[in-house]
PDB file of C-alpha atoms in Angstrom:
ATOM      1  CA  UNK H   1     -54.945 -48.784  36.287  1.00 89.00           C
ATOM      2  CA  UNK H   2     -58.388 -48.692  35.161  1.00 95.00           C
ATOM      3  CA  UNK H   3     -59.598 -44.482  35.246  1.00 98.00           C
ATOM      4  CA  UNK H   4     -63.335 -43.057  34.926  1.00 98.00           C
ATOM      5  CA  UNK H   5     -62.740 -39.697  33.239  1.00 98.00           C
ATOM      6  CA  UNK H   6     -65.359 -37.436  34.952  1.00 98.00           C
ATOM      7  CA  UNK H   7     -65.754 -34.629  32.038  1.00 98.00           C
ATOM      8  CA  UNK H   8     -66.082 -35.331  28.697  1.00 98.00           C
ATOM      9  CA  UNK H   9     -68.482 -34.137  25.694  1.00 98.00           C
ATOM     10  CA  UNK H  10     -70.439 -36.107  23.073  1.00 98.00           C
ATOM     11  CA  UNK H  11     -72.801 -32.985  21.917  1.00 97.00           C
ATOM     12  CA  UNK H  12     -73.725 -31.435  18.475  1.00 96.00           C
ATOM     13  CA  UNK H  13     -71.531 -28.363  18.915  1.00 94.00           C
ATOM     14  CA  UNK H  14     -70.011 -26.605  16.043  1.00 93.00           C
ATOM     15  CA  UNK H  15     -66.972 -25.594  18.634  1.00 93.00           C
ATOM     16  CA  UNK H  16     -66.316 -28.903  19.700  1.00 96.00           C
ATOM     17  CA  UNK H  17     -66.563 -30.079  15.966  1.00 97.00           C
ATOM     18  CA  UNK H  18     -63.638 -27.636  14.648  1.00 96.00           C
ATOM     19  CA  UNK H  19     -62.255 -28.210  17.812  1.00 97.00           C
ATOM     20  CA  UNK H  20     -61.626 -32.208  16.814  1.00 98.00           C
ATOM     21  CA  UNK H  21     -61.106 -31.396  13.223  1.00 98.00           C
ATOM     22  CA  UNK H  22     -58.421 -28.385  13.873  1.00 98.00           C
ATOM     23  CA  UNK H  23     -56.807 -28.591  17.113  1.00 98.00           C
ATOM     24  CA  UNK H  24     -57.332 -31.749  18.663  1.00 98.00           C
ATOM     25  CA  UNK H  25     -57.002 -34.146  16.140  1.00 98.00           C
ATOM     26  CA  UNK H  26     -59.920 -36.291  17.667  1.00 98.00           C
ATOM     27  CA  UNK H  27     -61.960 -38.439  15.909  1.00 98.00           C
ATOM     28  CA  UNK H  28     -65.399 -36.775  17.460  1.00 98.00           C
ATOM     29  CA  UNK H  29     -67.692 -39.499  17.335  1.00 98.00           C
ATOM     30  CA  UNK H  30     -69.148 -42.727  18.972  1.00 98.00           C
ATOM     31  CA  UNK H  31     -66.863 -44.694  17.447  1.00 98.00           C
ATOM     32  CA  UNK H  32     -63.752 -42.561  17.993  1.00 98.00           C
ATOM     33  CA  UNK H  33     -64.876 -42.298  21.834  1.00 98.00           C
ATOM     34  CA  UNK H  34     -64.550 -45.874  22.114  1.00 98.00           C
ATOM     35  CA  UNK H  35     -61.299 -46.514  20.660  1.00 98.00           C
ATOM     36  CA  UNK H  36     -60.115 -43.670  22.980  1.00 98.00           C
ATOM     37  CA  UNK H  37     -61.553 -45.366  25.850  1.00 98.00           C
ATOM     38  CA  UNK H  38     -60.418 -48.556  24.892  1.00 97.00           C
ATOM     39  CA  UNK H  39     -57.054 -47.128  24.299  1.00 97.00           C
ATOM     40  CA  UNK H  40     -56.779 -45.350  27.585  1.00 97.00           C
ATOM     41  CA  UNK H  41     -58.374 -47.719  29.718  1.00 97.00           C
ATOM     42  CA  UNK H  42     -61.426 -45.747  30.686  1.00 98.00           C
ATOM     43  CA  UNK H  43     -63.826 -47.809  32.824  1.00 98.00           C
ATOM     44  CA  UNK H  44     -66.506 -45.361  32.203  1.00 98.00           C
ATOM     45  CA  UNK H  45     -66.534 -41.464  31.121  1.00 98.00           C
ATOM     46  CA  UNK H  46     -69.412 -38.839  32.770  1.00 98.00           C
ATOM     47  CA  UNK H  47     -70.911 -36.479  29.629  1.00 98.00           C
ATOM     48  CA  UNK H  48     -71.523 -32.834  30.412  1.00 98.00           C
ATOM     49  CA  UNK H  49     -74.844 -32.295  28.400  1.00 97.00           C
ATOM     50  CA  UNK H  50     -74.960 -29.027  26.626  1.00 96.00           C
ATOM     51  CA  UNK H  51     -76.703 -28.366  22.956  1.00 94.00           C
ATOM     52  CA  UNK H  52     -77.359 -25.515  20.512  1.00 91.00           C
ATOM     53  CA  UNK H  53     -79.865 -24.417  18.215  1.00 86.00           C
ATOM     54  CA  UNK H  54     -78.557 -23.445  15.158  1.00 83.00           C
ATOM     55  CA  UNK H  55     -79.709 -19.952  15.206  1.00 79.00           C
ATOM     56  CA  UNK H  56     -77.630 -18.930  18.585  1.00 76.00           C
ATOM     57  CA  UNK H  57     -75.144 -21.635  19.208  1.00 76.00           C
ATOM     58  CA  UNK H  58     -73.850 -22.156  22.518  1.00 79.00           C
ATOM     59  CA  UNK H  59     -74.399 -20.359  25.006  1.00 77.00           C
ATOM     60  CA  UNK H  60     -78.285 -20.657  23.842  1.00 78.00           C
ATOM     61  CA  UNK H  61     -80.532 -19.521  25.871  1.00 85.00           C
ATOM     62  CA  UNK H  62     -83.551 -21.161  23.539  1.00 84.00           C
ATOM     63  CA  UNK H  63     -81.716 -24.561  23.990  1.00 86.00           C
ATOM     64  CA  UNK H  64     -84.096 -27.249  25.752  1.00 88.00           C
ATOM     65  CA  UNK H  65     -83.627 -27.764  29.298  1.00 93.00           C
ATOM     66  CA  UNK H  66     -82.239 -30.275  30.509  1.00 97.00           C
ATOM     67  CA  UNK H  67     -79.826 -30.490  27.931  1.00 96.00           C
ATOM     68  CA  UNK H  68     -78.354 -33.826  26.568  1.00 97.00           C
ATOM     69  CA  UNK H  69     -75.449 -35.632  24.890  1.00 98.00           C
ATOM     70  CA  UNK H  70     -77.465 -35.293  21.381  1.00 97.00           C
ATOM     71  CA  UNK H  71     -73.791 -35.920  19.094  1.00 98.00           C
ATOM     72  CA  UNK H  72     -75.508 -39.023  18.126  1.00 98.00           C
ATOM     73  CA  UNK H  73     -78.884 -40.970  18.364  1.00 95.00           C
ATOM     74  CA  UNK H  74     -77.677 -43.199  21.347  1.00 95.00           C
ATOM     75  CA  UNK H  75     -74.922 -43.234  23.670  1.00 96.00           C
ATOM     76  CA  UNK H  76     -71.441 -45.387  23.228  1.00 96.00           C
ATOM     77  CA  UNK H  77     -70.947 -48.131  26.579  1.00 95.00           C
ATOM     78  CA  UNK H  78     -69.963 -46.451  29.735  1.00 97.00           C
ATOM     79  CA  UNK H  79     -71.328 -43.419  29.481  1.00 98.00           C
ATOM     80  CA  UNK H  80     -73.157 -41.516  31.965  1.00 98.00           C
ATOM     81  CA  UNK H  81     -74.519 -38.190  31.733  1.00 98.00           C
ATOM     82  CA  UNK H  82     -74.975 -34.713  33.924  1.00 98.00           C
ATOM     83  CA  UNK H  83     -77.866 -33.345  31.990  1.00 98.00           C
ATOM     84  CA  UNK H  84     -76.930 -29.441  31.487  1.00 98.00           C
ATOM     85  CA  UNK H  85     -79.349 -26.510  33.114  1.00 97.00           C
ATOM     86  CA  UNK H  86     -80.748 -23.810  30.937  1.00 96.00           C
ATOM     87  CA  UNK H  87     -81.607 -21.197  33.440  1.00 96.00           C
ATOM     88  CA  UNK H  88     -83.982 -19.673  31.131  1.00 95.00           C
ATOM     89  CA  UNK H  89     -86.243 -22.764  31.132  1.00 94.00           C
ATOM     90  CA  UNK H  90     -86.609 -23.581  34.664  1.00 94.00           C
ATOM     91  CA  UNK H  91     -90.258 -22.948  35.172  1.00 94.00           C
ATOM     92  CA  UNK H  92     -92.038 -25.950  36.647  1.00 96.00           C
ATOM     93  CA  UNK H  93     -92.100 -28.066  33.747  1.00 96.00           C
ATOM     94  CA  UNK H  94     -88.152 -27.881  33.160  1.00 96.00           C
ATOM     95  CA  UNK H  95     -87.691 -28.611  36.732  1.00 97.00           C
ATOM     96  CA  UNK H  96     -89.928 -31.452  36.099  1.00 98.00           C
ATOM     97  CA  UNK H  97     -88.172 -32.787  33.148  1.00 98.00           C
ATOM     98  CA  UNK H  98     -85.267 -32.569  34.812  1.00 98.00           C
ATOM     99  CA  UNK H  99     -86.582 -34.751  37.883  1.00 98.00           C
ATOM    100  CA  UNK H 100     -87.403 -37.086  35.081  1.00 98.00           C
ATOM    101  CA  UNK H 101     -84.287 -37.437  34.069  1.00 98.00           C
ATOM    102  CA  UNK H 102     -82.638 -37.596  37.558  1.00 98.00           C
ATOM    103  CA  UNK H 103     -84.645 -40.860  37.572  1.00 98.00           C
ATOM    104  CA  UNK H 104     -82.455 -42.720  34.606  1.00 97.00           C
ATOM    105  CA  UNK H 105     -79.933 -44.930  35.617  1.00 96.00           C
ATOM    106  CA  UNK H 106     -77.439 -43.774  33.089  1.00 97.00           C
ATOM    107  CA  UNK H 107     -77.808 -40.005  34.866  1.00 98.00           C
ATOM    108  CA  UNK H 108     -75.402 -39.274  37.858  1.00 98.00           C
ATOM    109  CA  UNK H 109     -75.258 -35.808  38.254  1.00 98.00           C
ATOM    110  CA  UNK H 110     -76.617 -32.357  37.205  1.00 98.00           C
ATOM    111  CA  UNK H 111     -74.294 -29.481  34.974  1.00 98.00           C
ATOM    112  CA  UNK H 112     -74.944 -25.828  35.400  1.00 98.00           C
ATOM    113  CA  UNK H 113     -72.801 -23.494  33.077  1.00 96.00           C
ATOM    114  CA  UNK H 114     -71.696 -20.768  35.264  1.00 97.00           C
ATOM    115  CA  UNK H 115     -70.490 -17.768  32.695  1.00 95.00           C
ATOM    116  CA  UNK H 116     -72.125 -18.965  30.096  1.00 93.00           C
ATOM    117  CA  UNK H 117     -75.288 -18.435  31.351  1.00 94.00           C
ATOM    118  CA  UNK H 118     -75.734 -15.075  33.712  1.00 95.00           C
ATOM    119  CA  UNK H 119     -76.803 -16.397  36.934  1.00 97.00           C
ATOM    120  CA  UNK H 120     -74.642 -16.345  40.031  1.00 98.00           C
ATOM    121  CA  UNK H 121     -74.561 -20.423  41.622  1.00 98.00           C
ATOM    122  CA  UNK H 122     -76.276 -18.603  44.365  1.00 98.00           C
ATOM    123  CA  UNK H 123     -79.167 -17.141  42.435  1.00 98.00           C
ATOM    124  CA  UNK H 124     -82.257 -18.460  43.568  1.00 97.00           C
ATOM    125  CA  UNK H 125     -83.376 -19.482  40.242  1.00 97.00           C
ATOM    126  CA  UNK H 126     -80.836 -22.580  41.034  1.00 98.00           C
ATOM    127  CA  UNK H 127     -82.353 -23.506  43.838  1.00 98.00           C
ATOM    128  CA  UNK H 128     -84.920 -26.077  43.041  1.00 98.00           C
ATOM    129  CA  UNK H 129     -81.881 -27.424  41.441  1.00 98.00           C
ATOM    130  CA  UNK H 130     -80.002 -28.053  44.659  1.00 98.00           C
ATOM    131  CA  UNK H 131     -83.172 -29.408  45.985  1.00 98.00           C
ATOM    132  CA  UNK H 132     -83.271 -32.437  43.342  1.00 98.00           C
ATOM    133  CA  UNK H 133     -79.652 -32.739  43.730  1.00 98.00           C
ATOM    134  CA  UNK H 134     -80.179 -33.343  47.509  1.00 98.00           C
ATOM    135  CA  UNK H 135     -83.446 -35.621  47.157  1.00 98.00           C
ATOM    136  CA  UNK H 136     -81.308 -37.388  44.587  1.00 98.00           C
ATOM    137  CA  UNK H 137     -77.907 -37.819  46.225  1.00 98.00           C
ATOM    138  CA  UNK H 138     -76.433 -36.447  42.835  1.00 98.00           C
ATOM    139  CA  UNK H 139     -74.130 -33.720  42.851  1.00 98.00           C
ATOM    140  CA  UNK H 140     -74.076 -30.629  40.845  1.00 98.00           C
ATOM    141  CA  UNK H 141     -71.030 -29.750  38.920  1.00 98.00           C
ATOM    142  CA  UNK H 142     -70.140 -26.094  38.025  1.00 98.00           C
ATOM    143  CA  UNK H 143     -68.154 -24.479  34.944  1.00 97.00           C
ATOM    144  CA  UNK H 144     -65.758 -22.590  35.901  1.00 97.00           C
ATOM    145  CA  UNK H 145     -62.997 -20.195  34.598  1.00 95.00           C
ATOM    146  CA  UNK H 146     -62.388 -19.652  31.368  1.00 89.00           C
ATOM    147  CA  UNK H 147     -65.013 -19.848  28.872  1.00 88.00           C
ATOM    148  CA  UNK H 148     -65.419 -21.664  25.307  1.00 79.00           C
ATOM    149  CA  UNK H 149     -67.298 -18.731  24.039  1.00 79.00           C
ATOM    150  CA  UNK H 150     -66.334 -14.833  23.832  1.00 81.00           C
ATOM    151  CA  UNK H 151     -70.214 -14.393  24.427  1.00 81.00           C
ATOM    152  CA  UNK H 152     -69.920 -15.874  28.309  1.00 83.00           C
ATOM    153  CA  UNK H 153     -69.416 -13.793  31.080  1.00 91.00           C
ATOM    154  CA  UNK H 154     -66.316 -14.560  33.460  1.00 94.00           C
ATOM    155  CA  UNK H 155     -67.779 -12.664  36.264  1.00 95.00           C
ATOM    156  CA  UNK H 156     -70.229 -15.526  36.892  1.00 96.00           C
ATOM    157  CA  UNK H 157     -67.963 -18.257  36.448  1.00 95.00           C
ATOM    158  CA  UNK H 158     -65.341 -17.046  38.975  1.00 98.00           C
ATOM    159  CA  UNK H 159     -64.403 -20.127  41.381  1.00 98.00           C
ATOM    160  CA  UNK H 160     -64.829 -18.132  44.446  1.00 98.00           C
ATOM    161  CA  UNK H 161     -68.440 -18.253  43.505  1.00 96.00           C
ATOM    162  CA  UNK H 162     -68.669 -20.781  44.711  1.00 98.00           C
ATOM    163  CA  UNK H 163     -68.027 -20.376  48.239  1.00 98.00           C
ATOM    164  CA  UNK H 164     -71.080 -19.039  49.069  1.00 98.00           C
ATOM    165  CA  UNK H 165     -73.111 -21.455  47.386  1.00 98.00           C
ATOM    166  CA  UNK H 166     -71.015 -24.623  48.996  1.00 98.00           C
ATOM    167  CA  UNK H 167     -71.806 -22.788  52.693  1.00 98.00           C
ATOM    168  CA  UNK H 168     -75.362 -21.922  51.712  1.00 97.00           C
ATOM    169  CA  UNK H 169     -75.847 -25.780  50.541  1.00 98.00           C
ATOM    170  CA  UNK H 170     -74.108 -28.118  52.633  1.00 98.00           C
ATOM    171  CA  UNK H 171     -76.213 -31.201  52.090  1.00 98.00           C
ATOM    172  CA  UNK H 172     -74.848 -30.839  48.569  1.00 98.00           C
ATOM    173  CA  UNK H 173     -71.748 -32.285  47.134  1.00 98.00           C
ATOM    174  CA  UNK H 174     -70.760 -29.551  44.251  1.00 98.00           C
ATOM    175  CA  UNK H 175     -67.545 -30.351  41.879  1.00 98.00           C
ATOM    176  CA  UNK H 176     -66.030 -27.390  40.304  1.00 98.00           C
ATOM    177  CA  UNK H 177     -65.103 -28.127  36.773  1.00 98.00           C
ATOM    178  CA  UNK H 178     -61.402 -26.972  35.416  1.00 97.00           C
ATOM    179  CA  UNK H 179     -60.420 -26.063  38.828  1.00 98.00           C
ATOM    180  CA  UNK H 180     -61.628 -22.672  38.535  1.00 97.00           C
ATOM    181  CA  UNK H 181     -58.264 -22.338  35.523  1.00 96.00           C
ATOM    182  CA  UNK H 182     -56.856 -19.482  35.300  1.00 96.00           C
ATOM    183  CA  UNK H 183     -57.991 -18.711  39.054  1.00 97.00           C
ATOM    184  CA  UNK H 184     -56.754 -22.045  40.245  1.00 98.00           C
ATOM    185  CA  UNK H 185     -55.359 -20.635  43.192  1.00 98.00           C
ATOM    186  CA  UNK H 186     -58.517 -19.483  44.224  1.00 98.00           C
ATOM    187  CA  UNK H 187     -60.422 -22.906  43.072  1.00 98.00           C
ATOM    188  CA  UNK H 188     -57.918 -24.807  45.419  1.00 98.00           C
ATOM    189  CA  UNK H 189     -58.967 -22.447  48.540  1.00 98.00           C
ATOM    190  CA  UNK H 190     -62.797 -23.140  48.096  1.00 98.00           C
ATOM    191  CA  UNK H 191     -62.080 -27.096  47.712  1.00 98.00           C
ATOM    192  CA  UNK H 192     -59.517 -26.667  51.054  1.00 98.00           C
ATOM    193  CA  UNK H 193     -62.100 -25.264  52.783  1.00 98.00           C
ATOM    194  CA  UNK H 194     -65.751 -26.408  52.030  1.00 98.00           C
ATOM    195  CA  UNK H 195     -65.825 -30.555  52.931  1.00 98.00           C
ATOM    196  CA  UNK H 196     -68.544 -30.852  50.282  1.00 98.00           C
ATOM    197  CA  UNK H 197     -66.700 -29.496  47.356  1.00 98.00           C
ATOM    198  CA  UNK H 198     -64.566 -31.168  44.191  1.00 98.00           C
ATOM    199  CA  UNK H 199     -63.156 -30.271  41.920  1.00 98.00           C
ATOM    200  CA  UNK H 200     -62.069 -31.779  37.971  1.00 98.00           C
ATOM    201  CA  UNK H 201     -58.599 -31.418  36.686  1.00 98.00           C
ATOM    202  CA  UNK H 202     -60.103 -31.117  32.933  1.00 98.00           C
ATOM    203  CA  UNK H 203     -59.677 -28.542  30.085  1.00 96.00           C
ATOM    204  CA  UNK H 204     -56.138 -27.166  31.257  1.00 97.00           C
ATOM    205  CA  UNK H 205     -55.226 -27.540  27.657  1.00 96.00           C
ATOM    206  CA  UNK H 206     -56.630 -27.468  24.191  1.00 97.00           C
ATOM    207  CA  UNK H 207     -54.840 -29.729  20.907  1.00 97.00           C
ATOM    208  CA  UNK H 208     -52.932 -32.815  20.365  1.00 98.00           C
ATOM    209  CA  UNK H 209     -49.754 -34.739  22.550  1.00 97.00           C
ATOM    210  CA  UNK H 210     -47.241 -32.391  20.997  1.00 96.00           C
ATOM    211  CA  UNK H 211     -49.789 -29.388  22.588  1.00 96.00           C
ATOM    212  CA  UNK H 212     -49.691 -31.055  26.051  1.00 96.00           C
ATOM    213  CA  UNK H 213     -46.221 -31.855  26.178  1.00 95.00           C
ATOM    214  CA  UNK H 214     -45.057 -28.566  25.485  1.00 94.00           C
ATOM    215  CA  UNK H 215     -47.409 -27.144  28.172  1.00 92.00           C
ATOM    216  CA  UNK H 216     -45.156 -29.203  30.725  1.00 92.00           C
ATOM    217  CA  UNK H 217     -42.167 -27.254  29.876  1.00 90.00           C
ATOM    218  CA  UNK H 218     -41.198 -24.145  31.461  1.00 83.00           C
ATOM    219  CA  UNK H 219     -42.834 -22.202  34.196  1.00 91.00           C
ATOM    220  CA  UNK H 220     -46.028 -22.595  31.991  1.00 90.00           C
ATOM    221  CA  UNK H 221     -48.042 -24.693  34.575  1.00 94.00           C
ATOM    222  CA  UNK H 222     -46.123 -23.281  37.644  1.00 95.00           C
ATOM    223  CA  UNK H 223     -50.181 -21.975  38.814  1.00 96.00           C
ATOM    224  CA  UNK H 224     -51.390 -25.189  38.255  1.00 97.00           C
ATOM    225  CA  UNK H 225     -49.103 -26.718  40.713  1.00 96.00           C
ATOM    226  CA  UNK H 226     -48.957 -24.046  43.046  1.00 97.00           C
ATOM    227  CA  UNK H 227     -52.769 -24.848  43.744  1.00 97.00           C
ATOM    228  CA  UNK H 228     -52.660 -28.258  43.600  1.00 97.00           C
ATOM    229  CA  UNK H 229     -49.741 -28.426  46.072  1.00 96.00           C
ATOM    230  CA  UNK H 230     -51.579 -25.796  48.254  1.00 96.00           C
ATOM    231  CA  UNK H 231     -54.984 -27.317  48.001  1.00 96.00           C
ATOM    232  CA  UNK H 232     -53.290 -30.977  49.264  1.00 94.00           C
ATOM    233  CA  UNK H 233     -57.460 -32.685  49.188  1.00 97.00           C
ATOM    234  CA  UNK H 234     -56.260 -35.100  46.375  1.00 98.00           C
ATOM    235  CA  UNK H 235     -59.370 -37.092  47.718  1.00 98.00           C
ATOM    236  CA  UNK H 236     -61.672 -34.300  46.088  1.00 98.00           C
ATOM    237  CA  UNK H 237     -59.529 -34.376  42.628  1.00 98.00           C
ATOM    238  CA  UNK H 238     -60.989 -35.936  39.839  1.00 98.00           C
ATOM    239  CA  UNK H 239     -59.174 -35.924  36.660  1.00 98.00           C
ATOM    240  CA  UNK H 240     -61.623 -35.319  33.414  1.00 98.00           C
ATOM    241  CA  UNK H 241     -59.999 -34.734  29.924  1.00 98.00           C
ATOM    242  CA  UNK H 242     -62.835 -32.551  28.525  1.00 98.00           C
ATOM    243  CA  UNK H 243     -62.540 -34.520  25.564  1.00 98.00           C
ATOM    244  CA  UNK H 244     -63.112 -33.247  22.358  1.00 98.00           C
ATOM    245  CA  UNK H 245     -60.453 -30.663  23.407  1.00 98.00           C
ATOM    246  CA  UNK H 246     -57.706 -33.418  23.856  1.00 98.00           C
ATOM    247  CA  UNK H 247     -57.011 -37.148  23.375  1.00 98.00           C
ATOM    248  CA  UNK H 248     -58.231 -39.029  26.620  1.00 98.00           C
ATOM    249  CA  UNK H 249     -55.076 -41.075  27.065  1.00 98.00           C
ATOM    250  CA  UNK H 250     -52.616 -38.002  26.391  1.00 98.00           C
ATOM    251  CA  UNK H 251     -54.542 -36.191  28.910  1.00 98.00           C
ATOM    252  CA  UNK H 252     -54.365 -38.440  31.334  1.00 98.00           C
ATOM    253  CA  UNK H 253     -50.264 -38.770  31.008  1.00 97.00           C
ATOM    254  CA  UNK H 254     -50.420 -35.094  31.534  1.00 97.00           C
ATOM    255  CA  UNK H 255     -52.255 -34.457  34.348  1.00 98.00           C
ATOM    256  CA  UNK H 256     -50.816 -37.537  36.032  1.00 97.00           C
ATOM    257  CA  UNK H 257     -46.956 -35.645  35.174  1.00 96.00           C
ATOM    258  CA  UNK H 258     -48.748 -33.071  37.813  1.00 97.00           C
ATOM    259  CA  UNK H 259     -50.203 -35.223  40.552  1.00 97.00           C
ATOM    260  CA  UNK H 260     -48.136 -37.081  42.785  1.00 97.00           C
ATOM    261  CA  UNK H 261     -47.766 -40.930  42.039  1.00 97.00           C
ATOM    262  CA  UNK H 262     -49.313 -41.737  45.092  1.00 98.00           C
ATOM    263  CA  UNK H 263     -52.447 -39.885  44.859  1.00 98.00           C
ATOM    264  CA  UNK H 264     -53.038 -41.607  41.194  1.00 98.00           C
ATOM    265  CA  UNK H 265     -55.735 -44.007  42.194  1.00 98.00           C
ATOM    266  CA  UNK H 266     -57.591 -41.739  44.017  1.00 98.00           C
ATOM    267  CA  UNK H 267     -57.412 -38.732  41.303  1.00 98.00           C
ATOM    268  CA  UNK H 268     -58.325 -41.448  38.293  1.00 98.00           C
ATOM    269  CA  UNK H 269     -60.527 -44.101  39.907  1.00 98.00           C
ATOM    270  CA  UNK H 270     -61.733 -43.747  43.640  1.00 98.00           C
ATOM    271  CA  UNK H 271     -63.006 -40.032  43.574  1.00 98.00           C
ATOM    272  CA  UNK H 272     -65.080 -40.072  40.896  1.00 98.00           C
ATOM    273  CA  UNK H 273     -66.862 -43.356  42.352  1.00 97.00           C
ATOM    274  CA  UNK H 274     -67.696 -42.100  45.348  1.00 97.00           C
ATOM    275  CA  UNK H 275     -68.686 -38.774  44.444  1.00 98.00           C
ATOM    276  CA  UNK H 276     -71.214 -39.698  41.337  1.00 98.00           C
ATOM    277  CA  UNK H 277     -71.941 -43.162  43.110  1.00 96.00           C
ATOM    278  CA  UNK H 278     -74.208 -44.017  40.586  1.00 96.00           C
ATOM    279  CA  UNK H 279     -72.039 -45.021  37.687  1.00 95.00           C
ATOM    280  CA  UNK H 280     -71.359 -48.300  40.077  1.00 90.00           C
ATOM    281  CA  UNK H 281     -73.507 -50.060  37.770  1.00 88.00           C
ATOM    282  CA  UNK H 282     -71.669 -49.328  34.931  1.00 88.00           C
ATOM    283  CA  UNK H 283     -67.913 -50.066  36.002  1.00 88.00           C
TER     284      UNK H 283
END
């Protein structure tokens, strides 16, 4: 079964670098994204664009907005980007280098870190955001839950945030990364509810096979498929591994242990092309 995996990373973050070399395993790099797509039969992987200066590190508000996948100077095959927002730079000209970007083939959506950045997805300094996502047909994806950084704020990156903003913005499609994890319960409500919401099954777990198996014993997970058995919209699911955090393929084994066989395609494959509809050119 061929899979697109909807959230991965290929930045220059320190985090994600000790992440590959201490927990994970990974070999962080072009190269070592390929073999792992090769290996796990990845038709094409979405970046979430994010970078640091080395002064702040992320979350940085002096970062450049819209932020890229700057790991190395270009891109490996069959990979697309969501440029990430810097709230703090979205006076005319970083809405208009954003636009610019929205015009890129390779560039099929539009990141906003909720938590890491202090804005509610309702603020109305996001709003000119919506507005290119609309004239674009692109959607917006959201961090959500837990946050990477002790510096973020969880308030802001609560899933049902999100509500609102998915009422509010209807001729928007909006995908909730991580499911809203730990709230997941809550993440599955907004996706039952609001047609133009989706959600990624990525980040659930940070390290190597041994790390993921071990996650699947016990009662561990027992939220995670609480939610996804009460949420039921497998046709909004999109699995993402969130790599550098964890090997694609293991990933994918693990979060297809928690989705039913029969939703598989759908979860892997047939989500994620219709929702970011324009990586068709590159699977």
């Amino acid at each position: 079964m061929k899979i697109i995996d909807a959230h991965i990373h290929f930045s220059d973050i320190e985090t994600f670098k000790y992440t590959a070399r201490k927990l994970s395993h990974v070999d962080y790099s072009g190269k070592g994204l390929t073999k792992e797509m090769e290996e796990g039969n990845i038709a094409c992987a979405i970046g979430m664009g994010v970078t640091e200066t080395p002064k702040m590190g992320f979350p940085d508000h002096r970062a450049s907005s819209p932020m890229g996948l700057d790991l190395e100077d270009s891109l490996p095959s069959k990979v697309a980007v969501c440029p990430g927002v810097n709230p703090y730079l979205l006076d005319q000209s970083g809405l208009d280098r954003l636009e610019k970007e929205l015009q890129k083939p390779e560039v099929v959506g539009i990141k906003i870190y909720l938590g890491y950045y202090p804005y509610y997805a309702t603020d109305e300094i996001y709003q000119p955001v919506y507005d290119l996502a609309a004239a674009y047909n692109v959607p917006v994806v959201f961090h959500t839950g837990d946050t990477y950084s002790e510096r973020a704020l969880l308030k802001y990156s609560h899933p049902l945030t999100l509500d609102e903003v998915a009422v509010m913005r209807r001729d928007v499609n909006f995908m909730m990364a991580h499911l809203g994890d730990p709230w997941v319960l809550t993440g599955a409500e907004i996706v039952y509810k609001n047609p133009n919401m989706y959600a990624d099954l990525s980040g659930w777990v940070v390290g190597t096979k041994s790390t993921l198996d071990r996650k699947l014993e016990g009662n561990y997970f027992d939220h995670v498929r609480h939610a996804l058995t009460y949420c039921g919209h497998y046709e909004k699911l999109l699995f993402g591994s969130d790599w550098p955090l964890a090997p694609i393929k293991d990933y994918a084994e693990f979060i297809g242990a928690l989705v039913p066989e029969k939703d598989h395609e759908d979860v892997f494959y047939g989500n994620a092309k219709r929702l970011f509809s324009k990586i068709n050119h590159l699977i």
